[in-house]
Coordinates of N, CA and C in Angstrom, one line a residue:
X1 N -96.6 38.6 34.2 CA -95.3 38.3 33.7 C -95.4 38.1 32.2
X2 N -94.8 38.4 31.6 CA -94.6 38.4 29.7 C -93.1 37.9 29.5
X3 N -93.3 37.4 28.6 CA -91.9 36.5 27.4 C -92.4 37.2 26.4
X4 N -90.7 37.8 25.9 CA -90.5 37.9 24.2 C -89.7 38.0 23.9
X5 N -89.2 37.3 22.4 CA -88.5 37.1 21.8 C -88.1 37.6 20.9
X6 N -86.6 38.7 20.4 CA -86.7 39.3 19.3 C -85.9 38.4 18.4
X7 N -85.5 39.0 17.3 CA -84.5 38.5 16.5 C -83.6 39.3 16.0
X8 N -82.6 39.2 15.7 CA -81.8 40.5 15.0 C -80.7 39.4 14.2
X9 N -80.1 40.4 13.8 CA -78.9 40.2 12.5 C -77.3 39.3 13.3
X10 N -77.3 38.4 12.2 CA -76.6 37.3 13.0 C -75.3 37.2 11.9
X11 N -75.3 38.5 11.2 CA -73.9 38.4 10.5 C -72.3 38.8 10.7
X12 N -71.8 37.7 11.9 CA -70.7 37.7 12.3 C -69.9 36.8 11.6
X13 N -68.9 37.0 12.6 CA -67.6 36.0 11.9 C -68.1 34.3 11.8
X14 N -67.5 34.0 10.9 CA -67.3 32.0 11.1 C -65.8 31.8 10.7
X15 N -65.8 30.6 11.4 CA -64.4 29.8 11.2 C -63.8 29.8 9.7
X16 N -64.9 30.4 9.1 CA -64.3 30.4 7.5 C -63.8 32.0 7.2
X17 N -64.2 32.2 7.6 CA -64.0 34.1 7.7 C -62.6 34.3 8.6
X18 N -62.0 33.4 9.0 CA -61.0 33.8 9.8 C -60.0 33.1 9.6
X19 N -60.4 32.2 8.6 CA -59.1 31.2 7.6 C -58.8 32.1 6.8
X20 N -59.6 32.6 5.9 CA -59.5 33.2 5.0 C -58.8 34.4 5.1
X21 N -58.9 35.0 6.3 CA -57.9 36.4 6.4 C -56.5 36.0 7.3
X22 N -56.5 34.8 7.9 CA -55.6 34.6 8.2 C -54.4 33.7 7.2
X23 N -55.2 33.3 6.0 CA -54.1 32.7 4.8 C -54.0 31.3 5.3
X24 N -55.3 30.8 5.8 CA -55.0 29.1 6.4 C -56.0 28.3 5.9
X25 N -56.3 27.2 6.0 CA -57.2 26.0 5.4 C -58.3 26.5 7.4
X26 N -59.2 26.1 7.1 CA -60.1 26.0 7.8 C -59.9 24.9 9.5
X27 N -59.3 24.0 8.4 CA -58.7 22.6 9.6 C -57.2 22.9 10.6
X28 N -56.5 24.4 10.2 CA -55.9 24.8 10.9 C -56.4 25.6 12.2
X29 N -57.4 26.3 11.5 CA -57.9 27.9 12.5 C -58.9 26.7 13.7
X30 N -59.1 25.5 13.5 CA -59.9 24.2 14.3 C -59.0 24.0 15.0
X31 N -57.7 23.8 14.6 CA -56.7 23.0 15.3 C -56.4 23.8 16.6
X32 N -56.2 25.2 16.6 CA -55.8 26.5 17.0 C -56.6 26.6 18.2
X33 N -58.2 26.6 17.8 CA -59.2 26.9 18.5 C -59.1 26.2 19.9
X34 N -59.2 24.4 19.2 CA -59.7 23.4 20.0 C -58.8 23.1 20.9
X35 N -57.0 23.6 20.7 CA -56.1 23.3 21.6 C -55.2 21.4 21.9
X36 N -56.3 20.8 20.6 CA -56.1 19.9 21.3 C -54.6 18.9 20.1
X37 N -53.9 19.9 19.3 CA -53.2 19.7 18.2 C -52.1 20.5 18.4
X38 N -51.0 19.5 18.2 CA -49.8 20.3 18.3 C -49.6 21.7 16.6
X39 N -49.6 22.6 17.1 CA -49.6 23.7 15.9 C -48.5 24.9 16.1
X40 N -48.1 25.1 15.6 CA -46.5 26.3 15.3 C -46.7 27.8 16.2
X41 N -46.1 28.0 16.6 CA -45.9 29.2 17.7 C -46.3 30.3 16.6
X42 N -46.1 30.8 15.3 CA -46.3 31.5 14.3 C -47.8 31.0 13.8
X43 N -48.2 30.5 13.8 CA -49.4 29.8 13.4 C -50.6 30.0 14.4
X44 N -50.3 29.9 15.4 CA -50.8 30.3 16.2 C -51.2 32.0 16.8
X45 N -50.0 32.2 16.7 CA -50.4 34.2 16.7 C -50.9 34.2 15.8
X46 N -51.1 33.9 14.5 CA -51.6 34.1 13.4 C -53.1 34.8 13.4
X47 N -53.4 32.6 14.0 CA -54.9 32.3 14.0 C -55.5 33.6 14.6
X48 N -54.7 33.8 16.3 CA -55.0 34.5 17.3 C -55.2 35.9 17.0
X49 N -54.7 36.3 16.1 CA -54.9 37.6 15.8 C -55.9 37.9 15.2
X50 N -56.1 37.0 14.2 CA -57.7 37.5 13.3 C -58.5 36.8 14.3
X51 N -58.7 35.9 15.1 CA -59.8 36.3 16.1 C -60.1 37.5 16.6
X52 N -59.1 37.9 17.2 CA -59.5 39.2 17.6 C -59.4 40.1 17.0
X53 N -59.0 40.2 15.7 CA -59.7 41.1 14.9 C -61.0 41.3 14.5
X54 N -61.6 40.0 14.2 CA -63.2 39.8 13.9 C -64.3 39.5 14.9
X55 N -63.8 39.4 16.4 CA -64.5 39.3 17.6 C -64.6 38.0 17.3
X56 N -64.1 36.8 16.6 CA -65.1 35.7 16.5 C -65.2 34.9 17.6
X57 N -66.2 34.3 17.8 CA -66.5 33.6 18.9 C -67.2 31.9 18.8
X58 N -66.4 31.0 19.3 CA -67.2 29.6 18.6 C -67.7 29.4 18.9
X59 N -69.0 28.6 18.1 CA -70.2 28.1 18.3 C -70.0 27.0 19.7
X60 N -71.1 27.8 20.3 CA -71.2 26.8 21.6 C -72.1 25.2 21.1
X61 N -72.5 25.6 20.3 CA -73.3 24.1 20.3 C -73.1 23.4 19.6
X62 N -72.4 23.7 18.6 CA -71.2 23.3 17.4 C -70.2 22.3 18.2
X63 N -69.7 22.6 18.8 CA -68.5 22.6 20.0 C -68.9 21.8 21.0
X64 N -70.4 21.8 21.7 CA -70.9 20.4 22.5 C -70.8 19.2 21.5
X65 N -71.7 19.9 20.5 CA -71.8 18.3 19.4 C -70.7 17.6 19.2
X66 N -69.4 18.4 19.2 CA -68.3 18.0 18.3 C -67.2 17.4 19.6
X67 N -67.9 17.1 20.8 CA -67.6 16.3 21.7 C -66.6 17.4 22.5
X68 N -66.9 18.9 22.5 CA -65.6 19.8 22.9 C -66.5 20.2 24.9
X69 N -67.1 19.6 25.3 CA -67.8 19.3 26.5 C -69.5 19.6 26.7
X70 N -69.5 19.6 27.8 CA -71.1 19.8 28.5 C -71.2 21.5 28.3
X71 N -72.8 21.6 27.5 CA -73.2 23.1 27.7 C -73.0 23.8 29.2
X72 N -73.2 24.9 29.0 CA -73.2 25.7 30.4 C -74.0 26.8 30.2
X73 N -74.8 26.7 31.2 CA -76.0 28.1 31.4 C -74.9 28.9 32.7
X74 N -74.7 30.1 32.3 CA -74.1 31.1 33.3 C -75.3 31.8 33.7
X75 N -75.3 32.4 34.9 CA -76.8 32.8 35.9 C -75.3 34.0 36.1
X76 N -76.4 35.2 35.7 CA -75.8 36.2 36.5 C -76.4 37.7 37.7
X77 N -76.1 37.7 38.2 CA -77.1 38.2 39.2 C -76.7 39.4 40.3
X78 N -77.2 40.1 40.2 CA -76.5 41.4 41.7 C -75.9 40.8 42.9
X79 N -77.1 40.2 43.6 CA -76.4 39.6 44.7 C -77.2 38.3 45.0
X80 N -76.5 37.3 45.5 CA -76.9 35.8 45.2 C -77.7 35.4 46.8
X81 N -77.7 36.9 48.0 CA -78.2 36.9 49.0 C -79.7 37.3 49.0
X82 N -80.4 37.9 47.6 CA -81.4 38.2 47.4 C -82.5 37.2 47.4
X83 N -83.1 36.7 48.1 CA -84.2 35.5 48.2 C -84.7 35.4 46.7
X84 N -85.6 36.4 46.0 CA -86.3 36.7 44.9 C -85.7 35.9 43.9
X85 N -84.6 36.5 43.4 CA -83.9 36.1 42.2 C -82.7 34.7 42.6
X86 N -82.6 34.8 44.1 CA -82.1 33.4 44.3 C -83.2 32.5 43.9
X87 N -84.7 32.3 44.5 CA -85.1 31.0 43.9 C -84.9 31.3 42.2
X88 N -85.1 32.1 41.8 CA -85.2 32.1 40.1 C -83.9 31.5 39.7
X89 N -82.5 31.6 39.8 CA -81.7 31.0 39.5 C -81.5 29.7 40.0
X90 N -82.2 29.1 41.3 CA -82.5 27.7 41.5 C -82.9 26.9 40.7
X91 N -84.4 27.5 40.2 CA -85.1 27.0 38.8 C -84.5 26.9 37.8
X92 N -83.0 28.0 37.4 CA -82.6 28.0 36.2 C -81.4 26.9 36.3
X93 N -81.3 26.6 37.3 CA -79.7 25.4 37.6 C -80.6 24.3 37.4
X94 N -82.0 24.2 38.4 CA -82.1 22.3 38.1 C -83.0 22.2 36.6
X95 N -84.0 23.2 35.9 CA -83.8 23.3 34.7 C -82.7 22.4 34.0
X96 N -81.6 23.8 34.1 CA -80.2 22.9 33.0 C -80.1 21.6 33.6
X97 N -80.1 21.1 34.9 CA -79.5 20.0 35.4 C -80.2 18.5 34.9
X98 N -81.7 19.1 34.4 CA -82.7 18.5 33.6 C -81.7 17.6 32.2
X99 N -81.6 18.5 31.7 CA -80.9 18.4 30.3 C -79.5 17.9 30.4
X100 N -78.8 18.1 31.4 CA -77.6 17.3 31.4 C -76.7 18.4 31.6
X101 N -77.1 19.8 31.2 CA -76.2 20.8 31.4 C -75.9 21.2 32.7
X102 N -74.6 21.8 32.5 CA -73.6 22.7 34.1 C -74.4 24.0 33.9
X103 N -74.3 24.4 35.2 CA -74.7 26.1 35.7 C -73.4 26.7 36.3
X104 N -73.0 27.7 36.4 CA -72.2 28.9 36.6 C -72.9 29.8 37.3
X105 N -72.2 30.1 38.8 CA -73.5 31.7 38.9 C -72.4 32.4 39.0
X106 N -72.5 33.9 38.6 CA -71.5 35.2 38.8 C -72.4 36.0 39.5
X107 N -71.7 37.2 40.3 CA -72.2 37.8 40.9 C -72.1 39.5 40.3
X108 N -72.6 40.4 40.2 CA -72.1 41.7 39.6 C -71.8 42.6 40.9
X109 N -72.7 42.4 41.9 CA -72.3 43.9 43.0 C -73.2 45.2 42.6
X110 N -73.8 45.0 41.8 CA -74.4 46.4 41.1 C -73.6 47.3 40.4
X111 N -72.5 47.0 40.0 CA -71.8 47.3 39.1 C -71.8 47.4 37.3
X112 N -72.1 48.0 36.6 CA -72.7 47.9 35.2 C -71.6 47.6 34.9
X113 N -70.0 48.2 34.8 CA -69.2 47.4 34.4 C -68.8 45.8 34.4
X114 N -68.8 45.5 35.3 CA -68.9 44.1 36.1 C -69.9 43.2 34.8
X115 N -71.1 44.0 34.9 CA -71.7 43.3 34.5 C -71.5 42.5 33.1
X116 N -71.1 43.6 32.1 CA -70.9 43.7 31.2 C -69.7 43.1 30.7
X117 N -68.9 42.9 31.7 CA -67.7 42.2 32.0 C -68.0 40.7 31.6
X118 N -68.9 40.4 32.8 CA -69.1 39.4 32.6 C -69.5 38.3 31.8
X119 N -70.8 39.1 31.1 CA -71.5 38.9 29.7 C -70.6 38.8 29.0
X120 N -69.4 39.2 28.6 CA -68.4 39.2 27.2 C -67.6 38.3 27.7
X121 N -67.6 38.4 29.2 CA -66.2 36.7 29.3 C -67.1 35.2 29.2
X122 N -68.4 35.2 29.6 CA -68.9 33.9 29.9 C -69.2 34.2 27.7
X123 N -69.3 35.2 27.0 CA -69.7 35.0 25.5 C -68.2 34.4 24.9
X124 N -66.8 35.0 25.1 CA -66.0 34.2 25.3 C -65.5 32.8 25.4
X125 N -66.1 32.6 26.8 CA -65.9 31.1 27.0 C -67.2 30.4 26.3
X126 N -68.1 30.7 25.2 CA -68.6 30.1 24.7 C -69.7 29.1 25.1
X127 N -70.4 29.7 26.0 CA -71.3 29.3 27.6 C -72.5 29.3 26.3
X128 N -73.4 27.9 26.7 CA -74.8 27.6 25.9 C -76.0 28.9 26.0
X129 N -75.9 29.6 26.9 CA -76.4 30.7 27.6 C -76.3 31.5 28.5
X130 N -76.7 33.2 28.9 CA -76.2 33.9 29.8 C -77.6 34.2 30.4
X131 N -78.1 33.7 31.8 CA -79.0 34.2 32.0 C -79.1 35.4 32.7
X132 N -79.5 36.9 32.8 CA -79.2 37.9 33.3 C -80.6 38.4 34.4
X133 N -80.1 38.0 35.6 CA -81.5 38.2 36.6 C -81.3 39.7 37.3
X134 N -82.7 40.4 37.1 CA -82.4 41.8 37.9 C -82.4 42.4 37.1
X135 N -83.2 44.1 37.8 CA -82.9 45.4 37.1 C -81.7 45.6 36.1
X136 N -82.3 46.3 34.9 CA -81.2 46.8 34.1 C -80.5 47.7 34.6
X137 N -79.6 48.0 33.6 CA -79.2 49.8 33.7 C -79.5 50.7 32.7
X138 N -80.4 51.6 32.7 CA -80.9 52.2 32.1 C -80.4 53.5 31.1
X139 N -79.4 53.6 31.0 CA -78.2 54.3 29.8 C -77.9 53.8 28.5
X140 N -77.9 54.5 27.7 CA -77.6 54.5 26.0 C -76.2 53.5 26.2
X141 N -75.5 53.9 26.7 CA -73.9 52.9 26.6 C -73.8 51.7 26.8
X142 N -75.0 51.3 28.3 CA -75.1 49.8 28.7 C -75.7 49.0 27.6
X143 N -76.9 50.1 27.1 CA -78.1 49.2 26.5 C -76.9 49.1 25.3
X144 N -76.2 49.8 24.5 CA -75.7 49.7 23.3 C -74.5 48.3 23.7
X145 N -73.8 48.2 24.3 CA -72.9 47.4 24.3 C -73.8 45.7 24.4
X146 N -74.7 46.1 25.5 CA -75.3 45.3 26.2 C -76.2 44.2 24.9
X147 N -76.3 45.0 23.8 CA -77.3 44.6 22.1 C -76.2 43.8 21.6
X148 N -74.8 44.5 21.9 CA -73.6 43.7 20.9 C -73.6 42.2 21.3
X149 N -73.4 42.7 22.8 CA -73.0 40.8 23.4 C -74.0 39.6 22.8
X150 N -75.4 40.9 23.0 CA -76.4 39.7 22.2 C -76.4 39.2 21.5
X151 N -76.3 40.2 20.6 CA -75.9 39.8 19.0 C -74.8 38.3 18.5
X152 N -73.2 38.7 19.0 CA -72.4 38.3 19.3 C -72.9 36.8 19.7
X153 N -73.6 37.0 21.0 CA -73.9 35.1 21.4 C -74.7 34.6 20.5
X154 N -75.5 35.4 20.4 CA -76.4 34.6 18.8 C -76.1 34.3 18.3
X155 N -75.1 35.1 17.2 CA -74.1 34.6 16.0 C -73.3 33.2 16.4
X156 N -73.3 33.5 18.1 CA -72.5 31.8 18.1 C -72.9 30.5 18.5
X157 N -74.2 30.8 18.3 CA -75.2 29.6 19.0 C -75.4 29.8 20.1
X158 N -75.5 30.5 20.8 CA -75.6 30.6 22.1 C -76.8 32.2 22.2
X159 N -77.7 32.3 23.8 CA -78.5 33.0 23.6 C -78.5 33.7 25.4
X160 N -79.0 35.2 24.9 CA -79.1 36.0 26.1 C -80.5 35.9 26.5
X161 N -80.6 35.7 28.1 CA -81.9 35.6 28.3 C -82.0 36.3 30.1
X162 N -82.7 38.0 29.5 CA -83.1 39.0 30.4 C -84.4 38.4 31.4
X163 N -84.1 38.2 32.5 CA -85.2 37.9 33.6 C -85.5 39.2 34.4
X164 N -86.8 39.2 34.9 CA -87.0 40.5 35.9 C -86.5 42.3 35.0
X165 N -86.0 42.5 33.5 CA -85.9 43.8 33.3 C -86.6 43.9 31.9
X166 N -86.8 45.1 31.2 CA -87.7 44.9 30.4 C -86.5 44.8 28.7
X167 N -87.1 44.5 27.6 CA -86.6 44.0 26.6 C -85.3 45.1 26.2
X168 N -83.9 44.9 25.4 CA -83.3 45.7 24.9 C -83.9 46.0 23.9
X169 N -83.4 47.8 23.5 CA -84.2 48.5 22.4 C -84.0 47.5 21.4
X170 N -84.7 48.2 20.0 CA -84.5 47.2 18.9 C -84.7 46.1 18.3
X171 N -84.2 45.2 17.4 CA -84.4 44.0 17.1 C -83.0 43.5 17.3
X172 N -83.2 42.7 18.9 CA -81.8 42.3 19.4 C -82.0 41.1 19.7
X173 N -81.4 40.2 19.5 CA -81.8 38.3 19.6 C -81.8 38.1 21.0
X174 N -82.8 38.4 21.7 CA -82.8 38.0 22.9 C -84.3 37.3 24.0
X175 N -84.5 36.8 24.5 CA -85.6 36.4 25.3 C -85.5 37.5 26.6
X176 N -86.5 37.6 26.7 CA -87.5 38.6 27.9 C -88.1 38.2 29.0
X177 N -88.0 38.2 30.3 CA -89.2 37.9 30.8 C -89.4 38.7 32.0
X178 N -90.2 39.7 32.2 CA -90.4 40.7 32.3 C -91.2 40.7 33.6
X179 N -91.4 41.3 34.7 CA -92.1 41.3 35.7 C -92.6 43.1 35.4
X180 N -94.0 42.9 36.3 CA -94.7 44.2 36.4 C -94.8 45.0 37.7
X181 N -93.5 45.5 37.3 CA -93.2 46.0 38.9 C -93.6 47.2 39.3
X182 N -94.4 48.2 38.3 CA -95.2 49.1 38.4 C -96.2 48.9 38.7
X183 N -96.8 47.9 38.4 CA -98.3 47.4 39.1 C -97.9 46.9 40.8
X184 N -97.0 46.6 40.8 CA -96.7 45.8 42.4 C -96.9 46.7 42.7
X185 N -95.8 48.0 42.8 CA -95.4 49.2 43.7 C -97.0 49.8 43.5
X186 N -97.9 49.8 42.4 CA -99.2 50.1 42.4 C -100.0 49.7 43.5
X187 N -99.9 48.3 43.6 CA -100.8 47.4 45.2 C -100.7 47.6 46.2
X188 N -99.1 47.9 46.3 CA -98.4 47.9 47.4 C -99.0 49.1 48.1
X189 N -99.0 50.4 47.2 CA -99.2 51.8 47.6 C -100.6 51.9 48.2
X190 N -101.5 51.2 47.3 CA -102.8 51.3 47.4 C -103.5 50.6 48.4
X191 N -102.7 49.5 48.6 CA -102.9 48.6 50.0 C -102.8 49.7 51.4
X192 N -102.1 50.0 51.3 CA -101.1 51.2 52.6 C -102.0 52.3 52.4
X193 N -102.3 52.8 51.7 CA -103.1 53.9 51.5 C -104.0 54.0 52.1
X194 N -104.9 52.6 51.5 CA -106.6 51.9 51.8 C -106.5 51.8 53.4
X195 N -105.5 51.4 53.8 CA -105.2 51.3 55.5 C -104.9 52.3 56.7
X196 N -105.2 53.7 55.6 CA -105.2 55.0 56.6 C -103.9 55.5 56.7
X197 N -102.7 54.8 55.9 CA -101.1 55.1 56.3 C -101.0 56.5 55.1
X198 N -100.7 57.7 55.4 CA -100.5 58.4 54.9 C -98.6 59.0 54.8
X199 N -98.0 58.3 55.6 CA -96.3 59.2 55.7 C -95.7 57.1 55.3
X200 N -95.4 57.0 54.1 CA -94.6 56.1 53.6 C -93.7 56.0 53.1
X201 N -92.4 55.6 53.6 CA -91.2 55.6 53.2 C -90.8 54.4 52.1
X202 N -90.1 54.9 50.9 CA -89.6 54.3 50.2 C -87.9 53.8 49.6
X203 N -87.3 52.7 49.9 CA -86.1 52.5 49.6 C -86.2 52.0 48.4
X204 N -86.1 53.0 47.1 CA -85.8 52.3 45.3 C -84.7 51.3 45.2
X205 N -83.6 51.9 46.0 CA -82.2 50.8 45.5 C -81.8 51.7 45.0
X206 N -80.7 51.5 43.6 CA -80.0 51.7 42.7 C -80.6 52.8 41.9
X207 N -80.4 53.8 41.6 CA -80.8 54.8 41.1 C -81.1 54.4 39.5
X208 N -80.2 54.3 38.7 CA -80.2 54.1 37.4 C -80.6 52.3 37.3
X209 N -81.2 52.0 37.9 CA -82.0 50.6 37.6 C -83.2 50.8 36.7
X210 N -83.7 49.8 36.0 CA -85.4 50.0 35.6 C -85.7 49.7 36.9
X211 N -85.4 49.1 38.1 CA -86.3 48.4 39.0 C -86.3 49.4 39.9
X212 N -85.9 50.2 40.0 CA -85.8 51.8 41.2 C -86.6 52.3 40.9

């Protein structure tokens, strides 16, 4: 098993970048955010709109400090029936539960959409982390979108952390931790081999997985 950590470019929006194009004091586009201030129906689409024009997304840990609640580690996973990556997400709930933080689990189905879905609404709701357990998907469009979200949670204090698949291309702010599942299927084969089994049947899964 291997960990790594890259880093990449963390030049997104801030709360000051979204005053400024929206024509407001900074203590407005807070007010907007945090929900917790009575603020103008016009003031409001305002704010709303240059969010979404600049993707901005607030800092998750900015936002614990500043008393706006408890972090949250989201665990996201194919299927939550899988023994394997169920204990790993076990680890990762009483982990957080160590620290005082909430866990979240989502499920994807094997679905890259889904997945991807998910990753942008838990970066959204401004979640302390996305943990992503299980095979990737191995296409130019997942991996490319899949680098943004990173990016994106980095920029907001928050961080993506790949379990069981191997690193995204590039210099993408993310943690790794990588199993050697070429070597297994290596033992596995050679075991069976060494044992005189010559006709062995293999179920990969998912075709466009790394883990198939």
């Amino acid at each position: 098993m291997s960990q790594r950590k890259a880093s990449g470019d963390v030049g997104r929006a801030t709360i000051r970048d979204v005053a400024e194009r929206a024509g407001v004091s900074v203590a407005s586009v807070s007010r907007v955010l945090s929900g917790n201030y009575p603020v103008s129906e016009d003031l409001r689409r305002k704010v709303m709109k240059v969010v979404r024009d600049l993707d901005y997304v607030t800092n998750a840990h900015a936002r614990s400090l500043a008393g706006g609640g408890t972090p949250t580690v989201a665990i996201l996973i194919n299927n939550i029936t899988g023994a394997a990556f169920a204990h790993v997400a076990k680890g990762v709930e009483g982990a957080a539960t160590l620290r005082g933080w909430l866990s979240l689990v989502g499920t994807t189905g094997d679905d890259p959409e889904r997945e991807l879905a998910l990753v942008n609404l838990m970066r959204q709701q401004g979640v302390a982390a996305v943990v992503l357990l299980g095979g990737a998907y191995d296409y130019d469009e997942y991996q490319l979108r899949m680098a943004r979200f990173a990016r994106s949670l980095d920029a907001a204090g928050s961080h993506l952390v790949l379990v069981g698949r191997p690193p995204l291309e590039g210099a993408v702010p993310a943690t790794t931790v990588d199993y050697d599942n070429e070597g297994g299927a290596y033992a596995m084969a050679s075991h069976l081999l060494s044992a005189g089994h010559r006709k062995v049947l293999v179920l990969p899964g998912h075709a466009e997985l790394t883990t198939a």
